Short mmCIF file of N, CA and C in Angstrom, two decimals:
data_model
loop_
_atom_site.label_atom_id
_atom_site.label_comp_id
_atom_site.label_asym_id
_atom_site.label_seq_id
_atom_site.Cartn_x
_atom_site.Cartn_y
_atom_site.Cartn_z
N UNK A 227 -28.12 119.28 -126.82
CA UNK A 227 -26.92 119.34 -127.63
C UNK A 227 -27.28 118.88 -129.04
N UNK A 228 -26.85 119.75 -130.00
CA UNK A 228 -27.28 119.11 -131.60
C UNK A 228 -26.06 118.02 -131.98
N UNK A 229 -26.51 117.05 -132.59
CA UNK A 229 -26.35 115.45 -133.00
C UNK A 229 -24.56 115.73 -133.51
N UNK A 230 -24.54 116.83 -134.16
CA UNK A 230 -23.27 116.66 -135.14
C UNK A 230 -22.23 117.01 -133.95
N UNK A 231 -22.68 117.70 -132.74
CA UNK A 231 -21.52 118.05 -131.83
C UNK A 231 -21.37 117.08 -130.73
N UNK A 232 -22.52 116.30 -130.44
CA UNK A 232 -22.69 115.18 -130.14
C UNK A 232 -21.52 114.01 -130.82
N UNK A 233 -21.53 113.85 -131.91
CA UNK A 233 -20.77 112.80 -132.33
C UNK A 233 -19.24 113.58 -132.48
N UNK A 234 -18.84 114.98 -132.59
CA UNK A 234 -17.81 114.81 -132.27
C UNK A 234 -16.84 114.64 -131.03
N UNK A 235 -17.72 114.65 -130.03
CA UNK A 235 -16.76 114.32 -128.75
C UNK A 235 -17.35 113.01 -128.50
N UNK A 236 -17.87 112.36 -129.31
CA UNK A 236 -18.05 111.00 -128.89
C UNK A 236 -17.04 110.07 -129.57
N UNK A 237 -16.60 110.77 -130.89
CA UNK A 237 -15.36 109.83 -131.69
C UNK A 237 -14.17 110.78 -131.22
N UNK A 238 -14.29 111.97 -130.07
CA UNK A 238 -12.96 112.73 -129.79
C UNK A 238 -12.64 111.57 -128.36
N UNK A 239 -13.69 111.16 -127.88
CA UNK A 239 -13.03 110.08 -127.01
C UNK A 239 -13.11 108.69 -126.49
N UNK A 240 -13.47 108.22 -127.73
CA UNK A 240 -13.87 106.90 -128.03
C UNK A 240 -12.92 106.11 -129.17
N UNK A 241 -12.49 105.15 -128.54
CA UNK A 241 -11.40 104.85 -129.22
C UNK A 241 -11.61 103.83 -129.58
N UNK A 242 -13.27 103.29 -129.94
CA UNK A 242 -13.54 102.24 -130.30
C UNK A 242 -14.55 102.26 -131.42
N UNK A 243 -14.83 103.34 -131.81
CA UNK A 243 -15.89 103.90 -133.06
C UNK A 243 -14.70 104.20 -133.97
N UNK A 244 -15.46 103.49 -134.90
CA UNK A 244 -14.64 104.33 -136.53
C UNK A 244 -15.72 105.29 -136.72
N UNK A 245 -16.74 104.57 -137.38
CA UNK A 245 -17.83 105.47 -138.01
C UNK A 245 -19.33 105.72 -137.37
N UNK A 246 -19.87 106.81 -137.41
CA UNK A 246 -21.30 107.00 -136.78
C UNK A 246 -21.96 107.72 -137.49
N UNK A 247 -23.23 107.28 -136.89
CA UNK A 247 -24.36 108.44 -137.63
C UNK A 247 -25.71 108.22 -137.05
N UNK A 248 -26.18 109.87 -136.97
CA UNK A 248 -27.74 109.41 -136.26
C UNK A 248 -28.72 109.87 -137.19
N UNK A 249 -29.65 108.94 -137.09
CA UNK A 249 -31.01 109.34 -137.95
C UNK A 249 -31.86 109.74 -136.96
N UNK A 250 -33.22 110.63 -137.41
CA UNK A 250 -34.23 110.68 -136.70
C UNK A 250 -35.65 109.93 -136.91
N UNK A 251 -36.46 110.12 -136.49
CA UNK A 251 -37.47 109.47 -136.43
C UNK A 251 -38.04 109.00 -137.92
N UNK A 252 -37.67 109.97 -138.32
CA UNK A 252 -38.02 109.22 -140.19
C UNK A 252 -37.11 108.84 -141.03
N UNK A 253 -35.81 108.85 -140.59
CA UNK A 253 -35.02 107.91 -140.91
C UNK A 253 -33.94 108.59 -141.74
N UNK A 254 -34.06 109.93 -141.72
CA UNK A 254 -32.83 111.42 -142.08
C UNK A 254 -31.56 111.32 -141.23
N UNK A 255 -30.74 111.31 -141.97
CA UNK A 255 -29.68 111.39 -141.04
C UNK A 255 -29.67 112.76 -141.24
N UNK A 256 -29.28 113.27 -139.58
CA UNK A 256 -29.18 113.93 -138.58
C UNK A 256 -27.83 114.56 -138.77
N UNK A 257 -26.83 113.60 -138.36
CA UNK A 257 -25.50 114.06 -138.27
C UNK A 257 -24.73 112.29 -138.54
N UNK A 258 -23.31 113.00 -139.17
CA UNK A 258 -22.56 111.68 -139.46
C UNK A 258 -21.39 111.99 -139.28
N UNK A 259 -20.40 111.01 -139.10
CA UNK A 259 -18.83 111.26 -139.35
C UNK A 259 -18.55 109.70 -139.60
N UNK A 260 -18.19 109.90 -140.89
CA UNK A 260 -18.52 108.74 -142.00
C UNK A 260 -17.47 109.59 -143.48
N UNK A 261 -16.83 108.49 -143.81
CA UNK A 261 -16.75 109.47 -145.23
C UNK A 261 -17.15 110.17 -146.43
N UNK A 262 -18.70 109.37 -146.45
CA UNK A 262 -19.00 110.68 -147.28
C UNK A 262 -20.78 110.56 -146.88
N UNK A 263 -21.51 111.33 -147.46
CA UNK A 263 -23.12 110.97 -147.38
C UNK A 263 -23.65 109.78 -147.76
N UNK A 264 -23.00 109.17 -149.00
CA UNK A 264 -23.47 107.91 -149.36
C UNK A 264 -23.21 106.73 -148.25
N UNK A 265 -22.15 106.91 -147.49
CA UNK A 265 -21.81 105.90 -146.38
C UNK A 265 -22.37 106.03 -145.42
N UNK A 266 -22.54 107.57 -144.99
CA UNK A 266 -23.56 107.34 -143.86
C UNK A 266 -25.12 107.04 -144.32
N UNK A 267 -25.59 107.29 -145.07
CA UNK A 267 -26.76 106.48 -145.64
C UNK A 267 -27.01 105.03 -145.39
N UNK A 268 -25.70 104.70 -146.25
CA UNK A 268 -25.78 103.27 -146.08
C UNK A 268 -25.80 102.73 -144.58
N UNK A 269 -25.13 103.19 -143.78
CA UNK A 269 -24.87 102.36 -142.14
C UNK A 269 -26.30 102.90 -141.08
N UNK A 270 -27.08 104.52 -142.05
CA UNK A 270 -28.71 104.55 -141.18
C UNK A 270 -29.12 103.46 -141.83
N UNK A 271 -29.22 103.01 -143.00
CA UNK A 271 -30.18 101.80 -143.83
C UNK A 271 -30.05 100.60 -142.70
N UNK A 272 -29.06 100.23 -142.90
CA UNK A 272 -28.47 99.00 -142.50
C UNK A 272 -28.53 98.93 -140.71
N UNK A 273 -28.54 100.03 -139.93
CA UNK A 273 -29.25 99.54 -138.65
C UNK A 273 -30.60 99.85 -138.56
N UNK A 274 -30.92 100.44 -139.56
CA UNK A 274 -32.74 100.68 -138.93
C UNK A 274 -33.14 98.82 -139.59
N UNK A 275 -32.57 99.00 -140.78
CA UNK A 275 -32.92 97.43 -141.13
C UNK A 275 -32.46 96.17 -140.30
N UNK A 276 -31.31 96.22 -139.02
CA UNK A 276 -31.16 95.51 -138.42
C UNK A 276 -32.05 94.93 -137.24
N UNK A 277 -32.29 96.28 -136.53
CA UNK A 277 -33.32 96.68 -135.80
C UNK A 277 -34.53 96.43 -136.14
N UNK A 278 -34.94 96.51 -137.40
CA UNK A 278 -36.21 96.07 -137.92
C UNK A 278 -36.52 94.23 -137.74
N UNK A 279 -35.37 93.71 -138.32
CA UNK A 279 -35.39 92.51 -138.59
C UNK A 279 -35.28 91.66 -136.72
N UNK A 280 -34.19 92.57 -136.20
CA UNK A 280 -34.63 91.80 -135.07
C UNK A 280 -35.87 92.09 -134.34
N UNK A 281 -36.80 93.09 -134.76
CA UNK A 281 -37.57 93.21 -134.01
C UNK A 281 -38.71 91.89 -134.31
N UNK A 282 -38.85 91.82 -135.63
CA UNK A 282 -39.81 90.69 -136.25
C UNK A 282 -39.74 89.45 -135.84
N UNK A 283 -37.89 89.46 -135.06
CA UNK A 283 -38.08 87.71 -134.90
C UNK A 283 -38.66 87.86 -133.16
N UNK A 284 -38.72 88.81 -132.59
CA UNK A 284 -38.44 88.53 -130.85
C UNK A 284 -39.93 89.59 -131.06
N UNK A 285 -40.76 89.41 -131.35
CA UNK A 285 -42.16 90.05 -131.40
C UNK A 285 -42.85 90.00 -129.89
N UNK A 286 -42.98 91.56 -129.58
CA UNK A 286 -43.78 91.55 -128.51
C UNK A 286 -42.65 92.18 -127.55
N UNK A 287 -41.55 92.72 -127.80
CA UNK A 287 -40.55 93.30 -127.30
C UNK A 287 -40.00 93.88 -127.98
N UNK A 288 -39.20 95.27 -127.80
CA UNK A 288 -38.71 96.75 -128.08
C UNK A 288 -37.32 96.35 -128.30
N UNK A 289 -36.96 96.02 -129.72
CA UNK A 289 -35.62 95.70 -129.63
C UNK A 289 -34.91 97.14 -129.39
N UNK A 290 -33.97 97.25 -128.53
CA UNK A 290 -33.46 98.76 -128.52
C UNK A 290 -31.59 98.42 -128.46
N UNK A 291 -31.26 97.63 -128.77
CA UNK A 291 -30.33 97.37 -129.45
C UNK A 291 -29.95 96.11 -130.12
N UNK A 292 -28.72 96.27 -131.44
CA UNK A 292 -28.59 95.23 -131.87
C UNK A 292 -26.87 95.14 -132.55
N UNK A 293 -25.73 94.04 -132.13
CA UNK A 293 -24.33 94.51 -132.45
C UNK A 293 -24.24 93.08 -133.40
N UNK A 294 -23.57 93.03 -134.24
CA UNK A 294 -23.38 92.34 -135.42
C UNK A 294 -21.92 92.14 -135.48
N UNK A 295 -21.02 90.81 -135.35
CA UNK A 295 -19.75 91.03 -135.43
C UNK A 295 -19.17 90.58 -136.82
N UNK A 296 -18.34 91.16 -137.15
CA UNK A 296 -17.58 91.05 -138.35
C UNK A 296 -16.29 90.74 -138.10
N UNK A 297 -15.69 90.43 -139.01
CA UNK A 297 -14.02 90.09 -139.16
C UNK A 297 -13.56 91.61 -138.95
N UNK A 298 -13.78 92.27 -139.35
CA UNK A 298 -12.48 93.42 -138.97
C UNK A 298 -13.44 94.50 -137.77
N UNK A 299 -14.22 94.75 -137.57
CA UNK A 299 -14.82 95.06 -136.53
C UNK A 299 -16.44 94.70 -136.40
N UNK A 300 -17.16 95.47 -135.80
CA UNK A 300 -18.38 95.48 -135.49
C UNK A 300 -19.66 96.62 -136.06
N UNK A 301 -20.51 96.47 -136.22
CA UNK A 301 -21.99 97.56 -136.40
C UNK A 301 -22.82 97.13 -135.42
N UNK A 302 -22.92 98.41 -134.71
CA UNK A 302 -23.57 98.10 -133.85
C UNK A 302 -24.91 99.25 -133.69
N UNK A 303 -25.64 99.75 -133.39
CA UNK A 303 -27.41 99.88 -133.89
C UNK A 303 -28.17 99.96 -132.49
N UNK A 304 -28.49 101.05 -132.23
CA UNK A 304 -29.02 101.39 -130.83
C UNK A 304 -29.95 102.68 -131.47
N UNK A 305 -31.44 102.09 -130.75
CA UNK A 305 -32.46 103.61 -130.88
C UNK A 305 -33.49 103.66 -129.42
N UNK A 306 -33.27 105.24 -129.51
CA UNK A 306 -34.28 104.98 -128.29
C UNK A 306 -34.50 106.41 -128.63
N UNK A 307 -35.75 107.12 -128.12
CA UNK A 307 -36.34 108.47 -128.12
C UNK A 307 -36.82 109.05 -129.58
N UNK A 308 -37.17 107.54 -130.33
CA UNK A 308 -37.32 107.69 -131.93
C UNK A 308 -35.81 107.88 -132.72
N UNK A 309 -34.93 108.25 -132.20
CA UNK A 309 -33.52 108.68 -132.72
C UNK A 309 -33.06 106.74 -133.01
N UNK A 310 -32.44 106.91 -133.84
CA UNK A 310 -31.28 105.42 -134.21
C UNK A 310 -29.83 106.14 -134.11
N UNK A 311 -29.04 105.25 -133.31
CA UNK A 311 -27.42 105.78 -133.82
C UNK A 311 -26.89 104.23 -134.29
N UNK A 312 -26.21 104.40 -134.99
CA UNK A 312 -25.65 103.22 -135.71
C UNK A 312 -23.64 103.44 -135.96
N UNK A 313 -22.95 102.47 -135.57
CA UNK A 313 -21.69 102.96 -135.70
C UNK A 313 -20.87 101.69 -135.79
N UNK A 314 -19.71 101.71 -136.63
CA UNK A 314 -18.90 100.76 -137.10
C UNK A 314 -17.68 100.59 -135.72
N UNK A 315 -17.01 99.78 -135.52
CA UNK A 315 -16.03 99.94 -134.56
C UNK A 315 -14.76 98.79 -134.84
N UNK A 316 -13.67 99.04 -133.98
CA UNK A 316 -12.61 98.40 -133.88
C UNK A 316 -12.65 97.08 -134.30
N UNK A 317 -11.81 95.86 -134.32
CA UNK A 317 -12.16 94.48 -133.44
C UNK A 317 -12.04 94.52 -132.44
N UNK A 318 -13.30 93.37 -132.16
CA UNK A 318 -13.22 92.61 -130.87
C UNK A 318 -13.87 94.31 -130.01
N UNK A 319 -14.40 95.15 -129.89
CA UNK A 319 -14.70 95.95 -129.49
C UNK A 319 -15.44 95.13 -127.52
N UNK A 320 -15.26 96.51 -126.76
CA UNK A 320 -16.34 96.17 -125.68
C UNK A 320 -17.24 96.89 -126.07
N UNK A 321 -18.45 95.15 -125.91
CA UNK A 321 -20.09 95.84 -126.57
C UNK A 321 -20.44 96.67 -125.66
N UNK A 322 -20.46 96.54 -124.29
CA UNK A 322 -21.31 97.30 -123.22
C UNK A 322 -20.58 98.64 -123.59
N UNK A 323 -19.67 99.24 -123.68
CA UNK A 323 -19.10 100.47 -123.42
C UNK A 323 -19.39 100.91 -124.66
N UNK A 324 -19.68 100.44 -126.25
CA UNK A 324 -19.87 100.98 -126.85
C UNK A 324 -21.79 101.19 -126.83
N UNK A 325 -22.28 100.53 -126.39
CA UNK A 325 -23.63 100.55 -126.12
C UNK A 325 -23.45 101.92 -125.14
N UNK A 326 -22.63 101.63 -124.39
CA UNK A 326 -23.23 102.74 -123.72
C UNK A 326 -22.77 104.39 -124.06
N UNK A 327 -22.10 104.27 -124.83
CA UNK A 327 -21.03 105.45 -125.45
C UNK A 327 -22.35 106.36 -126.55
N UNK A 328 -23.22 104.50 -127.23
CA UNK A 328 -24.08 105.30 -128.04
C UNK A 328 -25.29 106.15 -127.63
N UNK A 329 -25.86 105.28 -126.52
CA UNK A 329 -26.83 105.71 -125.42
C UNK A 329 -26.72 107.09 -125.45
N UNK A 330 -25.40 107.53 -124.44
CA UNK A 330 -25.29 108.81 -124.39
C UNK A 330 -25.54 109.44 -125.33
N UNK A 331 -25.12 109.32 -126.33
CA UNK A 331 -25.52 110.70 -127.55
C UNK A 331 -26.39 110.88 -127.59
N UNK A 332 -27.36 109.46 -127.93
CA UNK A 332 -29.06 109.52 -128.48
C UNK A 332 -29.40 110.13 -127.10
N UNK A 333 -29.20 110.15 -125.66
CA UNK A 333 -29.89 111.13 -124.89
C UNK A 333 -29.45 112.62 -124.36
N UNK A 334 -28.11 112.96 -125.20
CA UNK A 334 -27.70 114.03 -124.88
C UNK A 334 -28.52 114.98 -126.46
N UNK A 335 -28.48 113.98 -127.41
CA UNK A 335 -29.17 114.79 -128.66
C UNK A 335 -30.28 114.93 -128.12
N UNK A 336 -31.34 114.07 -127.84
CA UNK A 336 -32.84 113.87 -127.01
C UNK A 336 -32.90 115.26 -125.99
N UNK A 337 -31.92 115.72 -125.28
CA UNK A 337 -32.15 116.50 -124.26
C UNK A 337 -32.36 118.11 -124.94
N UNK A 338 -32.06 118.00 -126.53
CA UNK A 338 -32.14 119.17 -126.65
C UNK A 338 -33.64 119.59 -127.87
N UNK A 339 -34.20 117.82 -128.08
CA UNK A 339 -35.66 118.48 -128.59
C UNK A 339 -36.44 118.89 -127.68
#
């Protein structure tokens, strides 16, 4: 399945994502639903850089996710198959279901390289 049709039935039934976007292995976003290019830019930056940073402190292990809470919702930052998806959400969100909401994409996009 390609990334951009991917994320629309993932925010058609997810009621806990505002914003998403997936990069690929070099760090292009892929597909977004975000308001404009500059925003989804900013939210690939900001989880590959999350992901980065946690990887440096917990060395010697594959960080493959990372959720960050904020006052009005969450960013939360999941890569696996070289793909990153990164996505803003509600408050107070459930992490597992959005972890796993992101999962799916990155392996339903994955199923179609």
């Amino acid at each position: 399945m390609d990334a951009t049709t991917a994320l629309m039935e993932l925010v058609g039934v997810s009621t806990q994502v505002v914003e998403v976007v997936v990069s690929g292995p070099s760090g292009s976003v892929e597909a977004a639903r975000t308001p404009s290019d500059t925003r989804a830019r900013e939210l690939a930056d900001a989880g590959a850089d999350l992901l980065s940073r946690a990887g440096a402190i917990r060395s010697g292990a594959p960080v493959g996710r990372v959720q960050v809470d904020l006052q009005r919702g969450s960013l939360v930052a999941v890569t696996e198959g070289g793909r990153t998806i990164v996505a803003t959400t509600i408050a107070d969100p459930t992490a597992a279901l959005v972890a796993l909401d992101l999962r799916t994409v990155l392996r339903r996009v994955g199923e179609e390289a």
